[in-house]
PDB file of C-alpha atoms in Angstrom:
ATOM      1  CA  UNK A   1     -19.949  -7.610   3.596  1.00 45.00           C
ATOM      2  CA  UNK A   2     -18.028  -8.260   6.805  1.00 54.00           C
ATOM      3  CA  UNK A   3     -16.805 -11.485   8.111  1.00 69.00           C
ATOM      4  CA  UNK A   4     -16.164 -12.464  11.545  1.00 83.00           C
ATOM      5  CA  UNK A   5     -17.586 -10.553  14.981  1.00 90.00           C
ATOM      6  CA  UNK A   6     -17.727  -6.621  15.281  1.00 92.00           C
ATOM      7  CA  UNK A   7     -17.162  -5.352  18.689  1.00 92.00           C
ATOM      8  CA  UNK A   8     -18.329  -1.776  19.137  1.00 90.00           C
ATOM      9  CA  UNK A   9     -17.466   0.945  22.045  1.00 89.00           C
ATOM     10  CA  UNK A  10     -19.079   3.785  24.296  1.00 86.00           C
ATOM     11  CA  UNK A  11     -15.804   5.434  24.123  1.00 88.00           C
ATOM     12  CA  UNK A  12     -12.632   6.049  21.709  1.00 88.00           C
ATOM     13  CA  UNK A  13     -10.293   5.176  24.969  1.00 91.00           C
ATOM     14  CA  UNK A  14     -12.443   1.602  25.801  1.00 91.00           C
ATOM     15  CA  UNK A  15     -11.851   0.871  21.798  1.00 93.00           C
ATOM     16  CA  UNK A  16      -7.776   1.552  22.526  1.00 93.00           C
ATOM     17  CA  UNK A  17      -8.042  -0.172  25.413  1.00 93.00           C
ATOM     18  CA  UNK A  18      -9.468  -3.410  24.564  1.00 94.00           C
ATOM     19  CA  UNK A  19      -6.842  -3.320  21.768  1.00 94.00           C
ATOM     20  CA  UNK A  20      -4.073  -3.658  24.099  1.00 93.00           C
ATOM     21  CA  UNK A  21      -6.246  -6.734  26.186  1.00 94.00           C
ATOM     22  CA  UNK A  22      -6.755  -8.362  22.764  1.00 95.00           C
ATOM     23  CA  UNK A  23      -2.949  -7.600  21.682  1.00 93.00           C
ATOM     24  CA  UNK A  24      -1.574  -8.899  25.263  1.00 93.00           C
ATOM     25  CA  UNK A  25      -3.544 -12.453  24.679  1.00 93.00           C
ATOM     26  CA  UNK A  26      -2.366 -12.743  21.209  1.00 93.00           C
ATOM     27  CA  UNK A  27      -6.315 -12.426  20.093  1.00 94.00           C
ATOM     28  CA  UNK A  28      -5.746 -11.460  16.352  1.00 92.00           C
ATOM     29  CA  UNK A  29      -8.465  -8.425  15.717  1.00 93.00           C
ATOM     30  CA  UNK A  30      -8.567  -5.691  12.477  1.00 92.00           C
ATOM     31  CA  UNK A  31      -9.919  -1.771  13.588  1.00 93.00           C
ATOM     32  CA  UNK A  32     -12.200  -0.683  11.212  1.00 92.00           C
ATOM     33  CA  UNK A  33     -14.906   2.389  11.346  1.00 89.00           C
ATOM     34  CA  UNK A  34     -17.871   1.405  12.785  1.00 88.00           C
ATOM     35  CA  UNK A  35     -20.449   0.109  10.418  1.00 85.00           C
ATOM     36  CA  UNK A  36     -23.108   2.944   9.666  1.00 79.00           C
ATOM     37  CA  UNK A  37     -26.189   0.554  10.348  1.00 78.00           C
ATOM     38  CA  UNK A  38     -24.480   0.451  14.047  1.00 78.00           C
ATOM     39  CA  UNK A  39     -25.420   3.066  16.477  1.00 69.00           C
ATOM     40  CA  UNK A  40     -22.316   3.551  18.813  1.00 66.00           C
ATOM     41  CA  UNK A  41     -20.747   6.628  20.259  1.00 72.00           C
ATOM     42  CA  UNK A  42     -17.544   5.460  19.130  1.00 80.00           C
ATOM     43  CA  UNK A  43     -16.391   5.501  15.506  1.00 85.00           C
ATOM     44  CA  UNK A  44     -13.359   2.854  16.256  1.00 91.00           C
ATOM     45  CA  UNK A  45     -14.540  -0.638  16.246  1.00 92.00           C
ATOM     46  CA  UNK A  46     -12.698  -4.137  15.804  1.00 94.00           C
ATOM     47  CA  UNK A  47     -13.228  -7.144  14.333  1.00 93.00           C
ATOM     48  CA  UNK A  48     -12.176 -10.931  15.310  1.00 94.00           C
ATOM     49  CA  UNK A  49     -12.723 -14.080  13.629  1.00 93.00           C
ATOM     50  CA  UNK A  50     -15.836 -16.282  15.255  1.00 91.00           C
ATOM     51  CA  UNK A  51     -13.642 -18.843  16.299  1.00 92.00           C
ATOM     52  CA  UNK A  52     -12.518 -16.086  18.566  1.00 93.00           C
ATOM     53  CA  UNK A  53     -15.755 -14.917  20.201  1.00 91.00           C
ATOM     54  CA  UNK A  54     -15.289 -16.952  23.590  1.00 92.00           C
ATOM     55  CA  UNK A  55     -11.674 -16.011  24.833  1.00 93.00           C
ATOM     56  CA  UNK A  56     -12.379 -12.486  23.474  1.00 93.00           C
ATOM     57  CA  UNK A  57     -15.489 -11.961  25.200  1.00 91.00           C
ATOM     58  CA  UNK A  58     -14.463 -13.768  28.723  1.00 92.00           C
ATOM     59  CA  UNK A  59     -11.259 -11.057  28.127  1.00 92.00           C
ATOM     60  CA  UNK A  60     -13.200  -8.074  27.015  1.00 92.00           C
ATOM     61  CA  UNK A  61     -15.843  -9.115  30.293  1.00 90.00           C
ATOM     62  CA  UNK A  62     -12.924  -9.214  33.160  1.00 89.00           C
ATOM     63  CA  UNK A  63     -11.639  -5.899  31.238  1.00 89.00           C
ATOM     64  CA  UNK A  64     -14.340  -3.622  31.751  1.00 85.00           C
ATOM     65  CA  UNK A  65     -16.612  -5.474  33.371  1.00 77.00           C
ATOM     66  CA  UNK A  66     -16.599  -6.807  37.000  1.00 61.00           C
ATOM     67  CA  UNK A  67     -20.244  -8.553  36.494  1.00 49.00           C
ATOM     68  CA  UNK A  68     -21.784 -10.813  33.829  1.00 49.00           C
ATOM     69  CA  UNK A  69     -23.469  -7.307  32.004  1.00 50.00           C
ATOM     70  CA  UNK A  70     -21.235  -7.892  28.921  1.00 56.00           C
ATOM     71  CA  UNK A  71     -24.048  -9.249  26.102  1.00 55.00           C
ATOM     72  CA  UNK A  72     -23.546  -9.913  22.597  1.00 57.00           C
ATOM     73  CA  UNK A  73     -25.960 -10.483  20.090  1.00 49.00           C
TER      74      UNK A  73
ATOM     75  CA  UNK B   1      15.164  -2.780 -35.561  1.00 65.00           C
ATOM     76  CA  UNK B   2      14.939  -2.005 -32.062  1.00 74.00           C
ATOM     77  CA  UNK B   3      17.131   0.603 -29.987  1.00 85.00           C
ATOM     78  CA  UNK B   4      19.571  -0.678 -27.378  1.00 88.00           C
ATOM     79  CA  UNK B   5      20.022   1.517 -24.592  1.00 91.00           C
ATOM     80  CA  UNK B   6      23.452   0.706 -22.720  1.00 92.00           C
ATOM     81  CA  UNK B   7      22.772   1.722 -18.842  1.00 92.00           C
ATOM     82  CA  UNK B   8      25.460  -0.729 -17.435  1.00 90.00           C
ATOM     83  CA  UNK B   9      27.058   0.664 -14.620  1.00 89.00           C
ATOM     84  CA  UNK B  10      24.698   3.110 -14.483  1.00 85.00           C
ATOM     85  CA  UNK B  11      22.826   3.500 -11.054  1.00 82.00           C
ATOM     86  CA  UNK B  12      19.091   4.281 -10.084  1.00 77.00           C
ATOM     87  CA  UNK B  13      17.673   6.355 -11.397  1.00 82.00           C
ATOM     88  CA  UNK B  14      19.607   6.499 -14.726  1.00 88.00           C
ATOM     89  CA  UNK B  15      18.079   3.959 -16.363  1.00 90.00           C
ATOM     90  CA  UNK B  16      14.882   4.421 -15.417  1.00 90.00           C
ATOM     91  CA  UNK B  17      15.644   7.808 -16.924  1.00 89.00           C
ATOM     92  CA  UNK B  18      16.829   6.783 -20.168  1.00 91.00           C
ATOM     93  CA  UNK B  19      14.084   4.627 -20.410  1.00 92.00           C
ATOM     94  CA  UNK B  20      11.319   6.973 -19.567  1.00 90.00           C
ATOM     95  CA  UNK B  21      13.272   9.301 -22.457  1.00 89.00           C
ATOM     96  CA  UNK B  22      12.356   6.606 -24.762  1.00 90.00           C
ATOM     97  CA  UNK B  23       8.864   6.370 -24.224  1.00 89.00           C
ATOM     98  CA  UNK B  24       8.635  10.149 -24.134  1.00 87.00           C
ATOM     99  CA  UNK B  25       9.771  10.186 -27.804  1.00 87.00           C
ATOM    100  CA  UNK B  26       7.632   7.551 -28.562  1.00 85.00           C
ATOM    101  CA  UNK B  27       9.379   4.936 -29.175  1.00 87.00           C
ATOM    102  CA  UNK B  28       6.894   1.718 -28.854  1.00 85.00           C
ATOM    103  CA  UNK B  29       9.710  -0.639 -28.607  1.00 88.00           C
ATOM    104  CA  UNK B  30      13.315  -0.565 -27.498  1.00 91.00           C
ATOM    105  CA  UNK B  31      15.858  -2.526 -25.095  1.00 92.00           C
ATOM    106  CA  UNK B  32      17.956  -1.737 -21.937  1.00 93.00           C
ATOM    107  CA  UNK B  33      20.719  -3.163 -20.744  1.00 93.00           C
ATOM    108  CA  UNK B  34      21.254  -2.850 -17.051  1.00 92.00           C
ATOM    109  CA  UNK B  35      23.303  -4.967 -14.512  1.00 91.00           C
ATOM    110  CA  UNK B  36      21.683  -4.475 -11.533  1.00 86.00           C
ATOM    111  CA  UNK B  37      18.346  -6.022  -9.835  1.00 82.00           C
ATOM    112  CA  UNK B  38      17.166  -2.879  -8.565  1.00 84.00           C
ATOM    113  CA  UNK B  39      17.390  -1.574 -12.178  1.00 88.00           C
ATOM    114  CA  UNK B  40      15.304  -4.260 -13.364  1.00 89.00           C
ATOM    115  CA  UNK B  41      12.488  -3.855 -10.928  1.00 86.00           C
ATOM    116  CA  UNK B  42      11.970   0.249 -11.374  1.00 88.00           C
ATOM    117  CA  UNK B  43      12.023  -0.779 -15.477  1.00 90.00           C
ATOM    118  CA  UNK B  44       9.456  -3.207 -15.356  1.00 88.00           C
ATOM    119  CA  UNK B  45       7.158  -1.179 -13.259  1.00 87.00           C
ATOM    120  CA  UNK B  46       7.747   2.085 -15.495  1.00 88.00           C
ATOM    121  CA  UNK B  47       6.817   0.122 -18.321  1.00 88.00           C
ATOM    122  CA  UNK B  48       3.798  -1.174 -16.416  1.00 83.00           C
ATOM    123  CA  UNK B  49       2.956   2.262 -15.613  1.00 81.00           C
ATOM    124  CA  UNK B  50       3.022   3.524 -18.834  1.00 83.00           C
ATOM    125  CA  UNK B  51       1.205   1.076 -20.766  1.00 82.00           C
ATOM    126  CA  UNK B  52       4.537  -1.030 -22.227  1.00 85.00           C
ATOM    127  CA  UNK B  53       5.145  -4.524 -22.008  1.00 85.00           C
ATOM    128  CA  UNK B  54       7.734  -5.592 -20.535  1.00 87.00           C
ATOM    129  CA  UNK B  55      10.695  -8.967 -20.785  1.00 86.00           C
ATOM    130  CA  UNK B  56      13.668  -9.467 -18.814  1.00 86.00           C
ATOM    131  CA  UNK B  57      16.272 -11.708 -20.204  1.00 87.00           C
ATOM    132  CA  UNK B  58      19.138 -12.764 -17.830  1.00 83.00           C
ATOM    133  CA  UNK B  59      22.491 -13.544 -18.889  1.00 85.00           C
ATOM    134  CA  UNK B  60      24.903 -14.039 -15.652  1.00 84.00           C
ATOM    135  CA  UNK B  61      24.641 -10.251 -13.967  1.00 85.00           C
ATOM    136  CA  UNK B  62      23.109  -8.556 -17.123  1.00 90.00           C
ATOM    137  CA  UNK B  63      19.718  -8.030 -17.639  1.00 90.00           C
ATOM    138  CA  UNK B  64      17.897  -7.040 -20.951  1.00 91.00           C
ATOM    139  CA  UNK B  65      14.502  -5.622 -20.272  1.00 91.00           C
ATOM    140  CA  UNK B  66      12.612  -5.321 -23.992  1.00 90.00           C
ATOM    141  CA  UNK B  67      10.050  -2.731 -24.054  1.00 89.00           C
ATOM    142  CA  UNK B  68       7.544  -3.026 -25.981  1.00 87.00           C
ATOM    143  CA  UNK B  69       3.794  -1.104 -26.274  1.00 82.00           C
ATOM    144  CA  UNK B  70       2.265  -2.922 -29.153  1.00 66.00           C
ATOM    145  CA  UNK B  71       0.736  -5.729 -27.280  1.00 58.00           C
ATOM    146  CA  UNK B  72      -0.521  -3.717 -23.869  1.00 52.00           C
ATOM    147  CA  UNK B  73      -2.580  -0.653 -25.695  1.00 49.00           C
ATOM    148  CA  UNK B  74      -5.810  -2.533 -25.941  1.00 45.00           C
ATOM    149  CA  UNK B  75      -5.707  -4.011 -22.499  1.00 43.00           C
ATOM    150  CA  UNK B  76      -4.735  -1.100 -20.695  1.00 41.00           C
ATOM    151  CA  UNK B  77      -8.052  -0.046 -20.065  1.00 42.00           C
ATOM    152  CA  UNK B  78      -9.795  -1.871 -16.935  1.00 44.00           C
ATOM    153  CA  UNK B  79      -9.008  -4.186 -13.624  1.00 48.00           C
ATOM    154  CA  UNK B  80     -12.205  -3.090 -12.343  1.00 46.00           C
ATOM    155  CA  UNK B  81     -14.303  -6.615 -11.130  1.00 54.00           C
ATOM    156  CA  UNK B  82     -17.427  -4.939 -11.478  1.00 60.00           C
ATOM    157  CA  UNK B  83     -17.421  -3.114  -7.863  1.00 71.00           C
ATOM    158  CA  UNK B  84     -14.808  -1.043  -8.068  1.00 77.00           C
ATOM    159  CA  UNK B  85     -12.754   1.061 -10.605  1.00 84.00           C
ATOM    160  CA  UNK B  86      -9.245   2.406 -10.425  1.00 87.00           C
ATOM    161  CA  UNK B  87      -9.457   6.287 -10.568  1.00 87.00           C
ATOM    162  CA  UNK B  88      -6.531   8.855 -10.967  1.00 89.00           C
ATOM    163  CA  UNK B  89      -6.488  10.135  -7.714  1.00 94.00           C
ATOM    164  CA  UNK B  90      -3.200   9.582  -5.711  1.00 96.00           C
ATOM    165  CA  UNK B  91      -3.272   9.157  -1.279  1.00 97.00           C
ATOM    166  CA  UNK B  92       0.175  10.546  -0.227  1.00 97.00           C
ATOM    167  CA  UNK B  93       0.955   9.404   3.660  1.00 97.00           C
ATOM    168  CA  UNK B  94       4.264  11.223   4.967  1.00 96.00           C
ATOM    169  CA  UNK B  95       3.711   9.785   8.569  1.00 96.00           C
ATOM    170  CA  UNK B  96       2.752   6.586  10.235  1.00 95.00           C
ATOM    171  CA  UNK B  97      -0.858   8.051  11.797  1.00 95.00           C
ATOM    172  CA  UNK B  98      -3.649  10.697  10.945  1.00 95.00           C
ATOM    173  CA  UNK B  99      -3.598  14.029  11.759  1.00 92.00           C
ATOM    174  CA  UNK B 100      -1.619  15.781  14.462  1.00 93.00           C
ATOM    175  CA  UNK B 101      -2.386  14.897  18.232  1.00 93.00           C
ATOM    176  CA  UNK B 102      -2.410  11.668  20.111  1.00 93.00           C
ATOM    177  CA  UNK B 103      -0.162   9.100  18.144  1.00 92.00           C
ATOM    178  CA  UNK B 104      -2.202   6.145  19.250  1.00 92.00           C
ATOM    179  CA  UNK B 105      -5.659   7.666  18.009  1.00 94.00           C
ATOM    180  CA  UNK B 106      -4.204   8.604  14.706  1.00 95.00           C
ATOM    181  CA  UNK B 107      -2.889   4.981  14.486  1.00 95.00           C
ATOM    182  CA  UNK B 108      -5.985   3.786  14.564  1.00 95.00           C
ATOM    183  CA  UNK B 109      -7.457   6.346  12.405  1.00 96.00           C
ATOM    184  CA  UNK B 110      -5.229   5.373   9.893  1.00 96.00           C
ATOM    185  CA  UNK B 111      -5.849   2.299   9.848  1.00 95.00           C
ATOM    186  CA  UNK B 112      -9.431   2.598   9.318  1.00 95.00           C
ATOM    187  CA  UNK B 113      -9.018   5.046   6.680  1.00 96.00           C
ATOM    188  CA  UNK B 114      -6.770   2.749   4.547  1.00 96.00           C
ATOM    189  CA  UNK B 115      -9.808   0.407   5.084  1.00 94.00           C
ATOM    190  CA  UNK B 116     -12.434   2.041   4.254  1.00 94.00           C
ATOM    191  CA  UNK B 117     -10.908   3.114   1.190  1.00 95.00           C
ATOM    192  CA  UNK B 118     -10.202  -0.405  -0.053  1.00 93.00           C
ATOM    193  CA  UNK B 119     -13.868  -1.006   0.815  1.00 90.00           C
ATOM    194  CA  UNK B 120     -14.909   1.973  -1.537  1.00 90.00           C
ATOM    195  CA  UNK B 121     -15.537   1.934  -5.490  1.00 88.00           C
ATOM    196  CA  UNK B 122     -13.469   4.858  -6.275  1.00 91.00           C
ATOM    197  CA  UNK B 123      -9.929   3.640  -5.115  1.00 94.00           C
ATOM    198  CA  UNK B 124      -6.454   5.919  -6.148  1.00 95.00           C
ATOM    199  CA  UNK B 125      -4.666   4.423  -8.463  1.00 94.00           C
ATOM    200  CA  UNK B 126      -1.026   4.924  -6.380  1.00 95.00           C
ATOM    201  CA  UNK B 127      -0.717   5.545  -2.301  1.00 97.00           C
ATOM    202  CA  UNK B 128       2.623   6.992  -1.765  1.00 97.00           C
ATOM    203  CA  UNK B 129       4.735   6.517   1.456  1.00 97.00           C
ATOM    204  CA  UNK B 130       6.969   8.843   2.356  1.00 97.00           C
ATOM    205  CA  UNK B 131       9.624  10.121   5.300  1.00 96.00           C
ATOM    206  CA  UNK B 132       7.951   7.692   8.558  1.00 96.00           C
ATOM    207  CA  UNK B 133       5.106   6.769   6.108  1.00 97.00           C
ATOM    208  CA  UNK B 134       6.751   3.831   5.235  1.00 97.00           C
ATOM    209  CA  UNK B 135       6.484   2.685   8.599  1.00 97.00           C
ATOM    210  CA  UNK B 136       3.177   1.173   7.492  1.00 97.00           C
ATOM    211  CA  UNK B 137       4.907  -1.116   4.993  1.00 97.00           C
ATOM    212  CA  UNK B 138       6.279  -2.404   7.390  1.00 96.00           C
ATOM    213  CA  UNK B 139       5.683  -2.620  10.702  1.00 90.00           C
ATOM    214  CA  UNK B 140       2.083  -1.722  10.920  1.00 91.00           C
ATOM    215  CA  UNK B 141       0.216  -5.533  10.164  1.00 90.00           C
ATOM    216  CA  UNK B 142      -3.181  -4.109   9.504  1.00 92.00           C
ATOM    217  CA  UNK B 143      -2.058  -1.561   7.525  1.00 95.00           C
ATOM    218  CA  UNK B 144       0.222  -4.044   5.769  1.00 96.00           C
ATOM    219  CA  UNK B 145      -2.936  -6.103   5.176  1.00 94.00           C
ATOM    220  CA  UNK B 146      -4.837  -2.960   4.198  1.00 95.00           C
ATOM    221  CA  UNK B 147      -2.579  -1.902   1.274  1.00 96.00           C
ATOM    222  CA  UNK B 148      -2.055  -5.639   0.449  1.00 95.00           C
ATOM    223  CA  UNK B 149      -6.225  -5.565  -0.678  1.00 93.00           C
ATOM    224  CA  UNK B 150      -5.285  -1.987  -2.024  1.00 94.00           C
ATOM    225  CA  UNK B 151      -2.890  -3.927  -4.396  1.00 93.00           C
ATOM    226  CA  UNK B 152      -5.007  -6.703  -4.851  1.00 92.00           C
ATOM    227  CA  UNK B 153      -7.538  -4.377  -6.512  1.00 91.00           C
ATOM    228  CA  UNK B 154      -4.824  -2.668  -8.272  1.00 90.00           C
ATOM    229  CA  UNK B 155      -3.549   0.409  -6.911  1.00 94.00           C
ATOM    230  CA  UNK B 156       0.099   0.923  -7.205  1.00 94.00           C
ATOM    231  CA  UNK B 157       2.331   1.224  -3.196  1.00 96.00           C
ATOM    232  CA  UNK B 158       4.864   3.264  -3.972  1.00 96.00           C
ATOM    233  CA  UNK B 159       7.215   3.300  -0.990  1.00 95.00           C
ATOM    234  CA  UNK B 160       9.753   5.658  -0.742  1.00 93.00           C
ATOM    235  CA  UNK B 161      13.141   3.849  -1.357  1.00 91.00           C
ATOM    236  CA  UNK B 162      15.347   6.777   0.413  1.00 91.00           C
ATOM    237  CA  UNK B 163      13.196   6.894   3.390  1.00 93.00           C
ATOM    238  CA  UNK B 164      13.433   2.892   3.705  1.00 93.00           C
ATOM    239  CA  UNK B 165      17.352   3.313   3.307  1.00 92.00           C
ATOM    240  CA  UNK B 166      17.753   5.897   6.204  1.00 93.00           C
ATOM    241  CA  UNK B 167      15.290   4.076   8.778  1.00 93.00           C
ATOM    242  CA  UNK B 168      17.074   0.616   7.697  1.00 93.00           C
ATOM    243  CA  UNK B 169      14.332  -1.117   6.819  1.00 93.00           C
ATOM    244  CA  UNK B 170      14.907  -1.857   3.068  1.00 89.00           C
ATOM    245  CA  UNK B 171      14.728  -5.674   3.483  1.00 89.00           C
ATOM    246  CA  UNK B 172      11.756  -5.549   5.630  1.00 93.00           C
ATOM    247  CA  UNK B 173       9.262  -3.845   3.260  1.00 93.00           C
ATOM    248  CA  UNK B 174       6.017  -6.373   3.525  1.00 94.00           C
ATOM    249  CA  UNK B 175       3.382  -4.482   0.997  1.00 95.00           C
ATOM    250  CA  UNK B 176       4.135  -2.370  -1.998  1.00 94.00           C
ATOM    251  CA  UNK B 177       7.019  -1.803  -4.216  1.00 92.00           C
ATOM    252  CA  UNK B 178      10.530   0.151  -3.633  1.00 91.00           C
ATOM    253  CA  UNK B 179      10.410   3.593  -5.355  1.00 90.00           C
ATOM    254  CA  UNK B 180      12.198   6.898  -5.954  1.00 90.00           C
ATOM    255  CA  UNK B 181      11.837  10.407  -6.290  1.00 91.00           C
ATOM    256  CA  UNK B 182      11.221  10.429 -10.023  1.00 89.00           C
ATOM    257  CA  UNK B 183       8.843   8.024 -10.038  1.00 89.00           C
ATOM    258  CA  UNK B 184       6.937   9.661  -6.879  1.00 92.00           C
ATOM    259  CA  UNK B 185       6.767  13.101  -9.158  1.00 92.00           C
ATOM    260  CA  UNK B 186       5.490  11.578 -11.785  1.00 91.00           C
ATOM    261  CA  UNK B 187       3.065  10.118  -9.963  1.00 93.00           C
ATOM    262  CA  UNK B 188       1.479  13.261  -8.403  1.00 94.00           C
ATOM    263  CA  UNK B 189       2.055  15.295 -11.832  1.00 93.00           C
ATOM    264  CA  UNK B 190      -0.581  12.777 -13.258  1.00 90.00           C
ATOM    265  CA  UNK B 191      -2.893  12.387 -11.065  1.00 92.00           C
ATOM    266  CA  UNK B 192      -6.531  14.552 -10.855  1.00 92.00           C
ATOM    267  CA  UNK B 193      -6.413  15.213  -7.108  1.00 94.00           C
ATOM    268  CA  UNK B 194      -3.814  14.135  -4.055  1.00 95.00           C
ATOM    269  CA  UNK B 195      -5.006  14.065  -0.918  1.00 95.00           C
ATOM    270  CA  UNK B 196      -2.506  13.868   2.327  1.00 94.00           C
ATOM    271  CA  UNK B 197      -3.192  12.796   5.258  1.00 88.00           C
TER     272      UNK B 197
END
């Protein structure tokens, strides 16, 4: 069992990356393997408390994202 | 009557060595004298390790530290919670990442392995730091949280106490407990498989 909010990755570098945005805004997060019953392309994943979800997605969204594409779910 | 051992003024890892002599020969209970904190620490977690009791008595800078195996025999056997058991496998880390290549990947690939292991049923009963392995003691938080459960579930940290000395970092060890070489040895001479990463 897992608590909090996995965020997955298409790639090993966007994992890293989003590590450093999270780091830089003092967003507290724990890299773990990617659950099996995930399909991803990347094995790194991390995971962030729920009270977290908003500033980390808004974050995560200006990252790698310049349009509103980002879903979670 | 019990044995006193006299290892005043005698530094690490004497008495841990006159100790360990002890319970070699089977003695099932016997006392050391030893003056220093250090001394204390690497006595009670030999006896620990080896299935003794052990009580420290303080009188000003001496410490007494009673063996004894009589009471700890029977419950030896199991810290297991029902969804995981303590096997006699050993993880040895000698660096502060996995594998050879890009630092920041094996970082992270540590880190996930020393999770997923502490998620597993079978966990080692030591992990052993060593040389810029200790690093994760340390400085590494999710690593230091990762052992921490590792400990929880009782595995034994065994962190290099040279290594800590030469990168300074002694008083800044977060997870685990200070070791030494014979201790270390031991360690891998006991255990059923070691696997370095």
């Amino acid at each position: 069992m897992i608590d909090g909010l996995i965020i997955t990755f298409a790639s090993t570098h966007d994992a890293i990356h989003a590590q450093q945005v999270l780091g830089v805004a003092g967003i507290f997060f724990a890299v773990i393997p990617t659950p099996v019953q995930f399909s991803s392309d990347c094995g790194i994943a991390l995971r962030i408390a729920q009270e977290d979800r908003v500033p980390a997605r808004q974050l995560l969204q200006s990252a790698f994202f310049h349009d509103n594409s980002l879903t979670d779910g | 009557m019990e044995q006193h051992i006299d290892a005043k003024g005698k530094a690490c890892p004497i008495p841990f060595m006159l100790a360990k002599k002890q319970i070699d020969e089977g003695n099932e209970e016997f006392i050391v004298e030893v003056d220093n904190f250090t001394a204390v620490e690497n006595l009670k977690r030999l006896a620990k390790s080896q299935g003794y009791d052990a009580v420290v008595r303080q009188e000003g800078n001496l410490y007494q530290v009673r063996f004894s195996s009589f009471q700890t025999r029977a419950k030896k056997e199991d810290v297991a919670d029902g969804t995981h058991s303590i096997s006699d496998w050993v993880l040895f880390l000698g660096k502060p990442y996995l594998g050879e290549g890009e630092e920041e990947l094996g970082k992270n690939l540590v880190r996930m392995f020393l999770y997923t292991v502490g998620e597993g049923e079978d966990l080692p009963c030591a992990v052993i730091l060593m040389n810029k392995g200790v690093f994760l003691a340390v400085k590494d938080d999710q690593c230091i949280a990762n052992l921490s459960m590792l400990e929880k579930k009782g595995c034994s940290i065994l962190v290099c106490g040279t290594c800590l000395n030469y990168y300074h970092l002694t008083e800044q060890v977060k997870v685990g407990t200070v070791s030494n070489m014979y201790e270390i040895v031991r360690t891998f001479e006991k255990a059923s498989k070691v696997i370095t990463l």
